[in-house]
PDB file of C-alpha atoms in Angstrom:
ATOM      1  CA  MET A   1       0.000   0.000   0.000  1.00 46.00           C
ATOM      2  CA  LYS A   2       2.783   2.418   0.915  1.00 45.00           C
ATOM      3  CA  ARG A   3       4.627   1.567  -2.313  1.00 48.00           C
ATOM      4  CA  ASN A   4       1.523   2.361  -4.352  1.00 51.00           C
ATOM      5  CA  LEU A   5       1.030   5.677  -2.535  1.00 44.00           C
ATOM      6  CA  PHE A   6       4.680   6.629  -3.081  1.00 43.00           C
ATOM      7  CA  PHE A   7       4.404   5.771  -6.775  1.00 42.00           C
ATOM      8  CA  PHE A   8       1.234   7.845  -7.142  1.00 42.00           C
ATOM      9  CA  VAL A   9       2.784  10.901  -5.462  1.00 41.00           C
ATOM     10  CA  PHE A  10       5.963  10.587  -7.527  1.00 44.00           C
ATOM     11  CA  PHE A  11       3.969  10.215 -10.747  1.00 43.00           C
ATOM     12  CA  ALA A  12       1.811  13.260  -9.958  1.00 44.00           C
ATOM     13  CA  PHE A  13       4.898  15.354  -9.153  1.00 44.00           C
ATOM     14  CA  ALA A  14       6.576  14.262 -12.377  1.00 43.00           C
ATOM     15  CA  MET A  15       3.517  15.175 -14.443  1.00 43.00           C
ATOM     16  CA  CYS A  16       3.295  18.647 -12.861  1.00 40.00           C
ATOM     17  CA  PHE A  17       6.990  19.228 -13.459  1.00 40.00           C
ATOM     18  CA  CYS A  18       6.661  18.209 -17.104  1.00 40.00           C
ATOM     19  CA  ALA A  19       3.645  20.491 -17.542  1.00 40.00           C
ATOM     20  CA  LEU A  20       5.467  23.476 -16.049  1.00 39.00           C
ATOM     21  CA  THR A  21       8.567  22.747 -18.140  1.00 39.00           C
ATOM     22  CA  SER A  22       6.464  22.457 -21.288  1.00 41.00           C
ATOM     23  CA  GLN A  23       4.717  25.764 -20.504  1.00 45.00           C
ATOM     24  CA  ALA A  24       8.028  27.559 -19.911  1.00 43.00           C
ATOM     25  CA  GLN A  25       9.422  26.193 -23.169  1.00 48.00           C
ATOM     26  CA  ALA A  26       6.282  27.324 -25.017  1.00 60.00           C
ATOM     27  CA  GLN A  27       6.872  30.960 -24.079  1.00 89.00           C
ATOM     28  CA  ALA A  28       9.439  32.524 -26.378  1.00 95.00           C
ATOM     29  CA  THR A  29      11.187  35.841 -25.875  1.00 97.00           C
ATOM     30  CA  ARG A  30      10.182  36.827 -29.414  1.00 97.00           C
ATOM     31  CA  THR A  31       7.084  35.790 -31.335  1.00 98.00           C
ATOM     32  CA  TRP A  32       5.541  36.685 -34.695  1.00 98.00           C
ATOM     33  CA  VAL A  33       2.090  37.283 -36.156  1.00 98.00           C
ATOM     34  CA  SER A  34       0.922  37.339 -39.764  1.00 97.00           C
ATOM     35  CA  GLY A  35      -2.358  37.856 -41.593  1.00 96.00           C
ATOM     36  CA  THR A  36      -1.922  34.342 -42.988  1.00 96.00           C
ATOM     37  CA  GLY A  37      -0.906  32.835 -39.628  1.00 98.00           C
ATOM     38  CA  ASP A  38      -2.776  30.552 -37.232  1.00 98.00           C
ATOM     39  CA  ASP A  39      -3.059  30.795 -33.445  1.00 98.00           C
ATOM     40  CA  VAL A  40      -2.399  27.055 -33.102  1.00 98.00           C
ATOM     41  CA  ASN A  41       1.127  27.727 -34.393  1.00 98.00           C
ATOM     42  CA  PRO A  42       4.073  28.300 -32.029  1.00 97.00           C
ATOM     43  CA  CYS A  43       4.231  31.955 -33.223  1.00 97.00           C
ATOM     44  CA  SER A  44       7.727  31.519 -34.670  1.00 97.00           C
ATOM     45  CA  ARG A  45       8.820  33.479 -37.718  1.00 96.00           C
ATOM     46  CA  THR A  46       8.206  30.501 -39.998  1.00 97.00           C
ATOM     47  CA  ALA A  47       4.972  29.493 -38.235  1.00 98.00           C
ATOM     48  CA  PRO A  48       3.420  32.769 -37.018  1.00 98.00           C
ATOM     49  CA  CYS A  49       0.201  33.269 -35.092  1.00 98.00           C
ATOM     50  CA  LYS A  50      -2.895  35.018 -36.439  1.00 98.00           C
ATOM     51  CA  THR A  51      -3.648  37.509 -33.630  1.00 98.00           C
ATOM     52  CA  PHE A  52      -1.874  39.504 -30.939  1.00 98.00           C
ATOM     53  CA  ALA A  53      -4.006  37.744 -28.315  1.00 98.00           C
ATOM     54  CA  GLY A  54      -2.875  34.372 -29.624  1.00 97.00           C
ATOM     55  CA  ALA A  55       0.767  35.442 -29.526  1.00 98.00           C
ATOM     56  CA  VAL A  56       0.785  37.022 -26.068  1.00 97.00           C
ATOM     57  CA  SER A  57       0.109  33.701 -24.315  1.00 95.00           C
ATOM     58  CA  LYS A  58       3.180  32.258 -26.040  1.00 97.00           C
ATOM     59  CA  THR A  59       5.416  35.257 -25.341  1.00 98.00           C
ATOM     60  CA  ALA A  60       7.491  35.435 -22.174  1.00 98.00           C
ATOM     61  CA  ASP A  61       7.438  38.354 -19.753  1.00 97.00           C
ATOM     62  CA  CYS A  62       9.771  41.072 -21.132  1.00 97.00           C
ATOM     63  CA  GLY A  63       9.300  39.552 -24.602  1.00 98.00           C
ATOM     64  CA  GLU A  64       8.384  41.005 -28.001  1.00 98.00           C
ATOM     65  CA  ILE A  65       5.664  40.397 -30.603  1.00 98.00           C
ATOM     66  CA  ASP A  66       6.438  41.476 -34.183  1.00 97.00           C
ATOM     67  CA  ALA A  67       4.068  41.696 -37.158  1.00 97.00           C
ATOM     68  CA  LEU A  68       5.291  40.227 -40.442  1.00 95.00           C
ATOM     69  CA  ASP A  69       2.777  42.113 -42.597  1.00 94.00           C
ATOM     70  CA  PRO A  70       0.262  44.986 -42.239  1.00 93.00           C
ATOM     71  CA  ALA A  71      -2.820  42.913 -41.399  1.00 95.00           C
ATOM     72  CA  GLY A  72      -5.432  43.294 -38.639  1.00 96.00           C
ATOM     73  CA  TYR A  73      -4.469  41.449 -35.464  1.00 98.00           C
ATOM     74  CA  GLY A  74      -7.345  41.969 -33.047  1.00 98.00           C
ATOM     75  CA  THR A  75      -7.668  43.610 -29.645  1.00 98.00           C
ATOM     76  CA  ILE A  76      -5.357  42.695 -26.784  1.00 98.00           C
ATOM     77  CA  THR A  77      -4.932  42.861 -23.007  1.00 97.00           C
ATOM     78  CA  LEU A  78      -1.367  42.989 -21.690  1.00 97.00           C
ATOM     79  CA  THR A  79      -0.887  41.682 -18.148  1.00 96.00           C
ATOM     80  CA  LYS A  80       2.905  41.424 -18.410  1.00 97.00           C
ATOM     81  CA  GLY A  81       5.788  43.320 -19.974  1.00 97.00           C
ATOM     82  CA  ILE A  82       5.445  43.039 -23.768  1.00 98.00           C
ATOM     83  CA  LYS A  83       6.718  45.059 -26.715  1.00 98.00           C
ATOM     84  CA  ILE A  84       4.410  45.003 -29.736  1.00 98.00           C
ATOM     85  CA  ASP A  85       5.933  46.215 -33.005  1.00 97.00           C
ATOM     86  CA  GLY A  86       3.473  46.445 -35.881  1.00 96.00           C
ATOM     87  CA  GLY A  87       6.304  47.122 -38.313  1.00 92.00           C
ATOM     88  CA  GLY A  88       8.587  44.323 -37.209  1.00 73.00           C
ATOM     89  CA  GLY A  89       8.592  42.391 -40.459  1.00 67.00           C
ATOM     90  CA  GLU A  90       9.221  45.120 -43.017  1.00 64.00           C
ATOM     91  CA  ALA A  91      10.242  48.758 -42.862  1.00 61.00           C
ATOM     92  CA  GLY A  92       7.378  51.195 -43.387  1.00 71.00           C
ATOM     93  CA  GLN A  93       4.507  48.823 -42.648  1.00 82.00           C
ATOM     94  CA  VAL A  94       1.963  49.364 -39.884  1.00 92.00           C
ATOM     95  CA  ALA A  95      -0.184  46.618 -38.374  1.00 97.00           C
ATOM     96  CA  SER A  96      -3.726  47.433 -37.269  1.00 97.00           C
ATOM     97  CA  ILE A  97      -6.203  46.719 -34.498  1.00 98.00           C
ATOM     98  CA  LEU A  98      -9.933  47.127 -35.173  1.00 98.00           C
ATOM     99  CA  ALA A  99     -11.981  47.424 -31.985  1.00 98.00           C
ATOM    100  CA  SER A 100     -15.761  47.104 -32.302  1.00 97.00           C
ATOM    101  CA  GLY A 101     -17.590  47.835 -29.041  1.00 97.00           C
ATOM    102  CA  VAL A 102     -14.510  47.200 -26.858  1.00 98.00           C
ATOM    103  CA  PRO A 103     -11.156  48.850 -26.035  1.00 98.00           C
ATOM    104  CA  GLY A 104      -8.377  48.376 -28.554  1.00 98.00           C
ATOM    105  CA  VAL A 105      -5.535  47.785 -26.081  1.00 98.00           C
ATOM    106  CA  ILE A 106      -5.779  47.304 -22.314  1.00 97.00           C
ATOM    107  CA  ILE A 107      -2.599  47.720 -20.263  1.00 95.00           C
ATOM    108  CA  ASN A 108      -3.041  45.864 -16.970  1.00 93.00           C
ATOM    109  CA  ASN A 109       0.587  44.930 -16.340  1.00 93.00           C
ATOM    110  CA  SER A 110       1.166  43.407 -12.901  1.00 91.00           C
ATOM    111  CA  SER A 111       4.649  42.062 -13.687  1.00 93.00           C
ATOM    112  CA  VAL A 112       7.342  42.723 -11.104  1.00 91.00           C
ATOM    113  CA  ALA A 113      10.233  41.630 -13.318  1.00 94.00           C
ATOM    114  CA  CYS A 114       9.157  43.661 -16.357  1.00 94.00           C
ATOM    115  CA  PRO A 115       6.629  46.432 -15.611  1.00 93.00           C
ATOM    116  CA  MET A 116       7.138  48.097 -19.017  1.00 94.00           C
ATOM    117  CA  ASP A 117       5.105  47.812 -22.217  1.00 96.00           C
ATOM    118  CA  VAL A 118       5.821  49.229 -25.675  1.00 98.00           C
ATOM    119  CA  LEU A 119       3.321  49.886 -28.489  1.00 98.00           C
ATOM    120  CA  ARG A 120       5.065  50.749 -31.764  1.00 97.00           C
ATOM    121  CA  ASN A 121       3.986  51.129 -35.394  1.00 96.00           C
ATOM    122  CA  LEU A 122       0.263  50.473 -34.900  1.00 97.00           C
ATOM    123  CA  ASP A 123      -3.051  51.776 -36.212  1.00 97.00           C
ATOM    124  CA  ILE A 124      -5.761  51.344 -33.554  1.00 98.00           C
ATOM    125  CA  ASN A 125      -9.205  52.071 -35.010  1.00 98.00           C
ATOM    126  CA  GLY A 126     -12.454  52.053 -33.043  1.00 98.00           C
ATOM    127  CA  ILE A 127     -14.515  52.222 -36.267  1.00 97.00           C
ATOM    128  CA  ALA A 128     -16.968  54.532 -34.425  1.00 96.00           C
ATOM    129  CA  SER A 129     -18.062  51.836 -31.948  1.00 97.00           C
ATOM    130  CA  GLY A 130     -14.945  50.927 -29.941  1.00 98.00           C
ATOM    131  CA  THR A 131     -14.914  52.367 -26.432  1.00 98.00           C
ATOM    132  CA  ILE A 132     -11.301  53.339 -25.577  1.00 98.00           C
ATOM    133  CA  GLY A 133      -8.284  53.204 -27.840  1.00 98.00           C
ATOM    134  CA  ILE A 134      -5.632  52.462 -25.196  1.00 98.00           C
ATOM    135  CA  SER A 135      -6.784  51.927 -21.606  1.00 96.00           C
ATOM    136  CA  VAL A 136      -4.052  52.045 -18.930  1.00 93.00           C
ATOM    137  CA  LEU A 137      -5.087  50.371 -15.660  1.00 91.00           C
ATOM    138  CA  GLN A 138      -1.711  49.536 -14.116  1.00 88.00           C
ATOM    139  CA  GLY A 139       1.951  49.119 -14.968  1.00 87.00           C
ATOM    140  CA  GLY A 140       5.299  50.777 -14.508  1.00 88.00           C
ATOM    141  CA  THR A 141       5.939  52.501 -17.829  1.00 92.00           C
ATOM    142  CA  LEU A 142       4.345  52.572 -21.254  1.00 95.00           C
ATOM    143  CA  ALA A 143       5.996  53.787 -24.466  1.00 97.00           C
ATOM    144  CA  ILE A 144       3.761  54.698 -27.410  1.00 97.00           C
ATOM    145  CA  GLU A 145       5.708  55.292 -30.642  1.00 97.00           C
ATOM    146  CA  ASN A 146       4.383  55.876 -34.161  1.00 96.00           C
ATOM    147  CA  VAL A 147       0.835  54.914 -33.167  1.00 97.00           C
ATOM    148  CA  ASP A 148      -2.434  56.236 -34.616  1.00 97.00           C
ATOM    149  CA  VAL A 149      -5.567  55.965 -32.456  1.00 98.00           C
ATOM    150  CA  GLU A 150      -8.875  57.131 -33.896  1.00 98.00           C
ATOM    151  CA  ASN A 151     -12.672  56.778 -33.970  1.00 98.00           C
ATOM    152  CA  PHE A 152     -13.520  55.723 -30.397  1.00 98.00           C
ATOM    153  CA  THR A 153     -16.728  56.555 -28.538  1.00 98.00           C
ATOM    154  CA  ASN A 154     -14.893  57.432 -25.303  1.00 98.00           C
ATOM    155  CA  THR A 155     -11.216  58.464 -25.303  1.00 98.00           C
ATOM    156  CA  CYS A 156      -8.218  57.672 -27.465  1.00 98.00           C
ATOM    157  CA  LEU A 157      -5.805  57.222 -24.539  1.00 97.00           C
ATOM    158  CA  ASN A 158      -7.324  56.773 -21.079  1.00 95.00           C
ATOM    159  CA  VAL A 159      -4.949  56.674 -18.082  1.00 92.00           C
ATOM    160  CA  VAL A 160      -7.044  55.967 -14.989  1.00 87.00           C
ATOM    161  CA  PRO A 161      -5.278  53.408 -12.768  1.00 83.00           C
ATOM    162  CA  SER A 162      -6.655  52.357  -9.387  1.00 69.00           C
ATOM    163  CA  ALA A 163      -5.721  54.583  -6.470  1.00 60.00           C
ATOM    164  CA  GLY A 164      -3.768  51.881  -4.665  1.00 55.00           C
ATOM    165  CA  LEU A 165      -1.478  51.133  -7.579  1.00 60.00           C
ATOM    166  CA  ALA A 166       1.923  52.606  -8.324  1.00 58.00           C
ATOM    167  CA  ALA A 167       2.034  55.621 -10.592  1.00 60.00           C
ATOM    168  CA  VAL A 168       2.394  55.066 -14.324  1.00 77.00           C
ATOM    169  CA  GLY A 169       4.961  56.785 -16.514  1.00 89.00           C
ATOM    170  CA  ILE A 170       4.011  57.226 -20.167  1.00 94.00           C
ATOM    171  CA  THR A 171       6.124  58.398 -23.082  1.00 96.00           C
ATOM    172  CA  ILE A 172       4.390  59.308 -26.349  1.00 97.00           C
ATOM    173  CA  TYR A 173       6.362  59.983 -29.534  1.00 97.00           C
ATOM    174  CA  ASN A 174       5.241  60.808 -33.080  1.00 96.00           C
ATOM    175  CA  SER A 175       1.695  59.575 -32.528  1.00 97.00           C
ATOM    176  CA  ASN A 176      -1.767  60.755 -33.552  1.00 97.00           C
ATOM    177  CA  PHE A 177      -4.912  60.696 -31.394  1.00 98.00           C
ATOM    178  CA  GLU A 178      -8.039  61.967 -33.108  1.00 97.00           C
ATOM    179  CA  ARG A 179     -11.810  61.692 -33.457  1.00 98.00           C
ATOM    180  CA  CYS A 180     -12.399  60.244 -29.984  1.00 98.00           C
ATOM    181  CA  VAL A 181     -15.628  61.617 -28.515  1.00 98.00           C
ATOM    182  CA  ASN A 182     -14.513  62.405 -24.940  1.00 97.00           C
ATOM    183  CA  GLY A 183     -10.954  63.498 -25.679  1.00 98.00           C
ATOM    184  CA  ALA A 184      -7.640  62.463 -27.135  1.00 98.00           C
ATOM    185  CA  LEU A 185      -5.877  62.023 -23.762  1.00 97.00           C
ATOM    186  CA  VAL A 186      -7.500  61.753 -20.322  1.00 96.00           C
ATOM    187  CA  VAL A 187      -5.351  61.293 -17.210  1.00 93.00           C
ATOM    188  CA  ASN A 188      -6.776  60.882 -13.721  1.00 89.00           C
ATOM    189  CA  TYR A 189      -4.564  59.271 -11.080  1.00 82.00           C
ATOM    190  CA  THR A 190      -5.857  59.646  -7.527  1.00 76.00           C
ATOM    191  CA  GLY A 191      -3.181  57.650  -5.690  1.00 73.00           C
ATOM    192  CA  ALA A 192      -0.150  58.979  -3.851  1.00 70.00           C
ATOM    193  CA  GLY A 193       2.783  60.148  -5.922  1.00 69.00           C
ATOM    194  CA  PHE A 194       2.613  61.378  -9.480  1.00 75.00           C
ATOM    195  CA  GLU A 195       2.010  60.004 -12.908  1.00 81.00           C
ATOM    196  CA  ARG A 196       4.445  61.299 -15.482  1.00 89.00           C
ATOM    197  CA  ILE A 197       3.347  61.852 -19.066  1.00 93.00           C
ATOM    198  CA  VAL A 198       5.896  63.028 -21.632  1.00 95.00           C
ATOM    199  CA  ALA A 199       4.702  63.598 -25.194  1.00 97.00           C
ATOM    200  CA  SER A 200       6.564  64.942 -28.210  1.00 97.00           C
ATOM    201  CA  MET A 201       5.844  65.391 -31.910  1.00 96.00           C
ATOM    202  CA  SER A 202       2.256  64.168 -31.510  1.00 97.00           C
ATOM    203  CA  LYS A 203      -1.269  65.344 -32.373  1.00 98.00           C
ATOM    204  CA  PHE A 204      -4.321  65.468 -30.092  1.00 98.00           C
ATOM    205  CA  SER A 205      -7.310  66.564 -32.116  1.00 98.00           C
ATOM    206  CA  LYS A 206     -10.963  66.427 -33.146  1.00 97.00           C
ATOM    207  CA  SER A 207     -12.565  65.309 -29.880  1.00 97.00           C
ATOM    208  CA  GLN A 208     -16.279  66.106 -29.788  1.00 95.00           C
ATOM    209  CA  THR A 209     -17.247  66.682 -26.148  1.00 96.00           C
ATOM    210  CA  GLY A 210     -14.105  66.598 -23.989  1.00 94.00           C
ATOM    211  CA  PRO A 211     -10.931  68.666 -24.258  1.00 98.00           C
ATOM    212  CA  GLY A 212      -8.126  67.378 -26.443  1.00 98.00           C
ATOM    213  CA  ILE A 213      -6.015  66.843 -23.307  1.00 98.00           C
ATOM    214  CA  SER A 214      -7.451  66.587 -19.784  1.00 98.00           C
ATOM    215  CA  ILE A 215      -5.066  66.113 -16.823  1.00 96.00           C
ATOM    216  CA  THR A 216      -6.536  65.674 -13.330  1.00 93.00           C
ATOM    217  CA  GLY A 217      -5.571  64.074 -10.006  1.00 87.00           C
ATOM    218  CA  ASN A 218      -1.825  63.721  -9.348  1.00 87.00           C
ATOM    219  CA  SER A 219       0.228  64.211 -12.470  1.00 90.00           C
ATOM    220  CA  LYS A 220       3.258  65.977 -13.847  1.00 92.00           C
ATOM    221  CA  SER A 221       3.095  66.130 -17.630  1.00 95.00           C
ATOM    222  CA  SER A 222       4.929  67.816 -20.469  1.00 97.00           C
ATOM    223  CA  PHE A 223       4.090  68.210 -24.148  1.00 98.00           C
ATOM    224  CA  LYS A 224       6.653  69.306 -26.734  1.00 98.00           C
ATOM    225  CA  ASP A 225       6.413  70.011 -30.469  1.00 98.00           C
ATOM    226  CA  SER A 226       2.817  68.805 -30.470  1.00 98.00           C
ATOM    227  CA  ASP A 227      -0.477  70.002 -31.972  1.00 98.00           C
ATOM    228  CA  ILE A 228      -3.632  70.283 -29.882  1.00 98.00           C
ATOM    229  CA  ASN A 229      -6.269  71.508 -32.285  1.00 98.00           C
ATOM    230  CA  ASN A 230      -9.864  71.330 -33.515  1.00 98.00           C
ATOM    231  CA  ASN A 231     -11.305  69.912 -30.283  1.00 98.00           C
ATOM    232  CA  GLN A 232     -14.928  70.784 -29.523  1.00 97.00           C
ATOM    233  CA  GLY A 233     -14.395  70.571 -25.731  1.00 97.00           C
ATOM    234  CA  GLY A 234     -11.327  72.823 -25.593  1.00 98.00           C
ATOM    235  CA  GLY A 235      -7.571  72.441 -25.942  1.00 98.00           C
ATOM    236  CA  VAL A 236      -5.788  71.580 -22.664  1.00 98.00           C
ATOM    237  CA  LEU A 237      -7.551  71.318 -19.299  1.00 98.00           C
ATOM    238  CA  THR A 238      -5.827  70.879 -15.923  1.00 98.00           C
ATOM    239  CA  SER A 239      -7.508  70.241 -12.564  1.00 97.00           C
ATOM    240  CA  GLY A 240      -6.107  69.531  -9.101  1.00 94.00           C
ATOM    241  CA  ALA A 241      -3.540  70.974  -6.713  1.00 94.00           C
ATOM    242  CA  ASN A 242      -1.060  68.209  -7.610  1.00 92.00           C
ATOM    243  CA  VAL A 243      -1.329  68.742 -11.358  1.00 95.00           C
ATOM    244  CA  ASN A 244       1.517  70.509 -13.146  1.00 96.00           C
ATOM    245  CA  VAL A 245       1.585  70.619 -16.948  1.00 97.00           C
ATOM    246  CA  HIS A 246       4.212  72.227 -19.170  1.00 98.00           C
ATOM    247  CA  LEU A 247       3.707  73.092 -22.827  1.00 98.00           C
ATOM    248  CA  VAL A 248       6.832  73.851 -24.868  1.00 97.00           C
ATOM    249  CA  LYS A 249       6.893  74.583 -28.601  1.00 98.00           C
ATOM    250  CA  ASP A 250       3.302  73.418 -28.984  1.00 98.00           C
ATOM    251  CA  GLN A 251       0.422  74.737 -31.069  1.00 98.00           C
ATOM    252  CA  VAL A 252      -2.981  75.052 -29.412  1.00 98.00           C
ATOM    253  CA  SER A 253      -5.350  76.279 -32.096  1.00 98.00           C
ATOM    254  CA  ASN A 254      -8.897  76.266 -33.465  1.00 98.00           C
ATOM    255  CA  ASN A 255     -10.394  74.642 -30.374  1.00 98.00           C
ATOM    256  CA  GLN A 256     -13.879  75.478 -29.150  1.00 97.00           C
ATOM    257  CA  THR A 257     -14.596  76.696 -25.579  1.00 97.00           C
ATOM    258  CA  PHE A 258     -10.974  77.568 -24.661  1.00 98.00           C
ATOM    259  CA  GLY A 259      -7.341  77.194 -25.633  1.00 98.00           C
ATOM    260  CA  VAL A 260      -5.809  76.279 -22.256  1.00 98.00           C
ATOM    261  CA  HIS A 261      -7.716  76.238 -18.959  1.00 98.00           C
ATOM    262  CA  THR A 262      -6.410  75.800 -15.405  1.00 98.00           C
ATOM    263  CA  THR A 263      -8.947  74.805 -12.727  1.00 98.00           C
ATOM    264  CA  ASN A 264      -9.069  73.576  -9.131  1.00 97.00           C
ATOM    265  CA  ASN A 265      -5.657  74.929  -7.954  1.00 97.00           C
ATOM    266  CA  SER A 266      -3.686  73.351 -10.828  1.00 97.00           C
ATOM    267  CA  THR A 267      -0.597  74.798 -12.513  1.00 98.00           C
ATOM    268  CA  MET A 268       0.280  75.127 -16.197  1.00 98.00           C
ATOM    269  CA  SER A 269       3.315  76.781 -17.783  1.00 98.00           C
ATOM    270  CA  LEU A 270       3.918  77.700 -21.410  1.00 98.00           C
ATOM    271  CA  SER A 271       7.159  78.267 -23.287  1.00 96.00           C
ATOM    272  CA  ASP A 272       7.505  79.126 -26.999  1.00 97.00           C
ATOM    273  CA  THR A 273       3.917  77.959 -27.541  1.00 98.00           C
ATOM    274  CA  SER A 274       1.181  79.327 -29.813  1.00 98.00           C
ATOM    275  CA  VAL A 275      -2.343  79.702 -28.460  1.00 98.00           C
ATOM    276  CA  VAL A 276      -4.172  81.075 -31.463  1.00 98.00           C
ATOM    277  CA  HIS A 277      -7.590  81.228 -33.140  1.00 98.00           C
ATOM    278  CA  ASN A 278      -9.485  79.377 -30.429  1.00 98.00           C
ATOM    279  CA  ASN A 279     -13.228  80.028 -30.330  1.00 98.00           C
ATOM    280  CA  GLY A 280     -13.197  80.816 -26.610  1.00 97.00           C
ATOM    281  CA  THR A 281     -10.751  82.260 -24.103  1.00 98.00           C
ATOM    282  CA  GLY A 282      -7.166  81.548 -25.117  1.00 98.00           C
ATOM    283  CA  LEU A 283      -5.557  81.707 -21.661  1.00 98.00           C
ATOM    284  CA  PHE A 284      -8.276  80.820 -19.143  1.00 98.00           C
ATOM    285  CA  ALA A 285      -7.158  80.678 -15.481  1.00 98.00           C
ATOM    286  CA  ASP A 286      -9.615  80.114 -12.637  1.00 98.00           C
ATOM    287  CA  VAL A 287      -9.053  81.866  -9.311  1.00 97.00           C
ATOM    288  CA  GLY A 288      -6.428  80.059  -7.240  1.00 97.00           C
ATOM    289  CA  THR A 289      -4.667  78.479 -10.218  1.00 98.00           C
ATOM    290  CA  GLN A 290      -1.381  79.338 -11.916  1.00 98.00           C
ATOM    291  CA  LEU A 291      -1.080  79.901 -15.655  1.00 98.00           C
ATOM    292  CA  LEU A 292       2.517  80.963 -16.214  1.00 97.00           C
ATOM    293  CA  THR A 293       4.417  82.007 -19.351  1.00 96.00           C
ATOM    294  CA  TRP A 294       8.034  82.720 -20.292  1.00 91.00           C
ATOM    295  CA  ASN A 295       7.295  85.873 -22.338  1.00 91.00           C
ATOM    296  CA  ASN A 296       8.039  84.007 -25.578  1.00 94.00           C
ATOM    297  CA  ASN A 297       4.575  82.700 -26.487  1.00 97.00           C
ATOM    298  CA  TRP A 298       2.120  83.704 -29.220  1.00 97.00           C
ATOM    299  CA  VAL A 299      -1.399  84.413 -27.956  1.00 98.00           C
ATOM    300  CA  HIS A 300      -3.548  85.863 -30.733  1.00 97.00           C
ATOM    301  CA  GLY A 301      -6.955  85.722 -32.389  1.00 98.00           C
ATOM    302  CA  ASN A 302      -8.821  84.011 -29.554  1.00 98.00           C
ATOM    303  CA  SER A 303     -12.260  85.049 -28.278  1.00 97.00           C
ATOM    304  CA  PRO A 304     -10.863  86.676 -26.121  1.00 98.00           C
ATOM    305  CA  ASP A 305      -7.132  86.104 -25.666  1.00 98.00           C
ATOM    306  CA  GLY A 306      -7.386  86.003 -21.859  1.00 98.00           C
ATOM    307  CA  ALA A 307      -4.437  86.510 -19.522  1.00 97.00           C
ATOM    308  CA  ARG A 308      -1.724  84.687 -17.628  1.00 97.00           C
ATOM    309  CA  THR A 309      -1.469  84.763 -13.852  1.00 98.00           C
ATOM    310  CA  GLY A 310       2.303  85.286 -13.753  1.00 96.00           C
ATOM    311  CA  THR A 311       5.621  84.915 -15.538  1.00 95.00           C
ATOM    312  CA  ILE A 312       8.553  82.532 -15.374  1.00 90.00           C
ATOM    313  CA  THR A 313      11.980  84.138 -15.601  1.00 80.00           C
ATOM    314  CA  PRO A 314      14.324  82.215 -17.918  1.00 72.00           C
ATOM    315  CA  MET A 315      17.555  81.124 -16.221  1.00 71.00           C
TER     316      MET A 315
END
């Protein structure tokens, strides 16, 4: 009887070990997808998967998924550190994600070893029914490079992690967020510490009800060489005593309601930035807020131009 029990325990342990080993071997550091692939494949370059969701389960934490051709690869939720490159197979191509009635990409990264995700060379299209283009719930850092997000019923990029989670740092480069009903970028982090958003050479435009950029809660953000224009709900809105936003070499133009607006004790500073031709107050500062400039900005043609609350002396 004891021999049989020992054999059973040993056999069960051996089977579990083999299963774990097989699972570890199945996760590669680099996987591939193709429009002609199949999710039953191992997601290798010669036997690629069909969708990003199919590839992510076979990609190790800190790994990379590359697209071989500019096909549509479906929506995805990232719970670990993954780099997705939609132009990985050929220079100049861009893979796409069509999101009907759901978010395009959800970042819910709980990885300790690799709390960083990268989205590169992607076109994320809500086709007028998707809810959020990129939804950030948790993670350490997120890099968005050469990504177009458009046609969502809520926001293009929504950064609203839970209060108890660590702050998220986001870098946006050469990307386009447009035609999202409630705004191109919405940030609201209510936990301790600060989120950090750094954007350069990007466009935030054509939102219908919300401002192009809305920063609330606890956040330090900067936008450089970017366009914030043609938003029905205004250009840039800040709210909260722990919000500090800096605009440098940006163009805020042709927005309805206002150009830039500071509310609820927030702070915004402008350097070498144009706030022009907005159908509403250009510089709109509520009582108790700070809207500061470096004396090198263009404020013209707004209805009215408005006024700063103070200056910053260059050093």
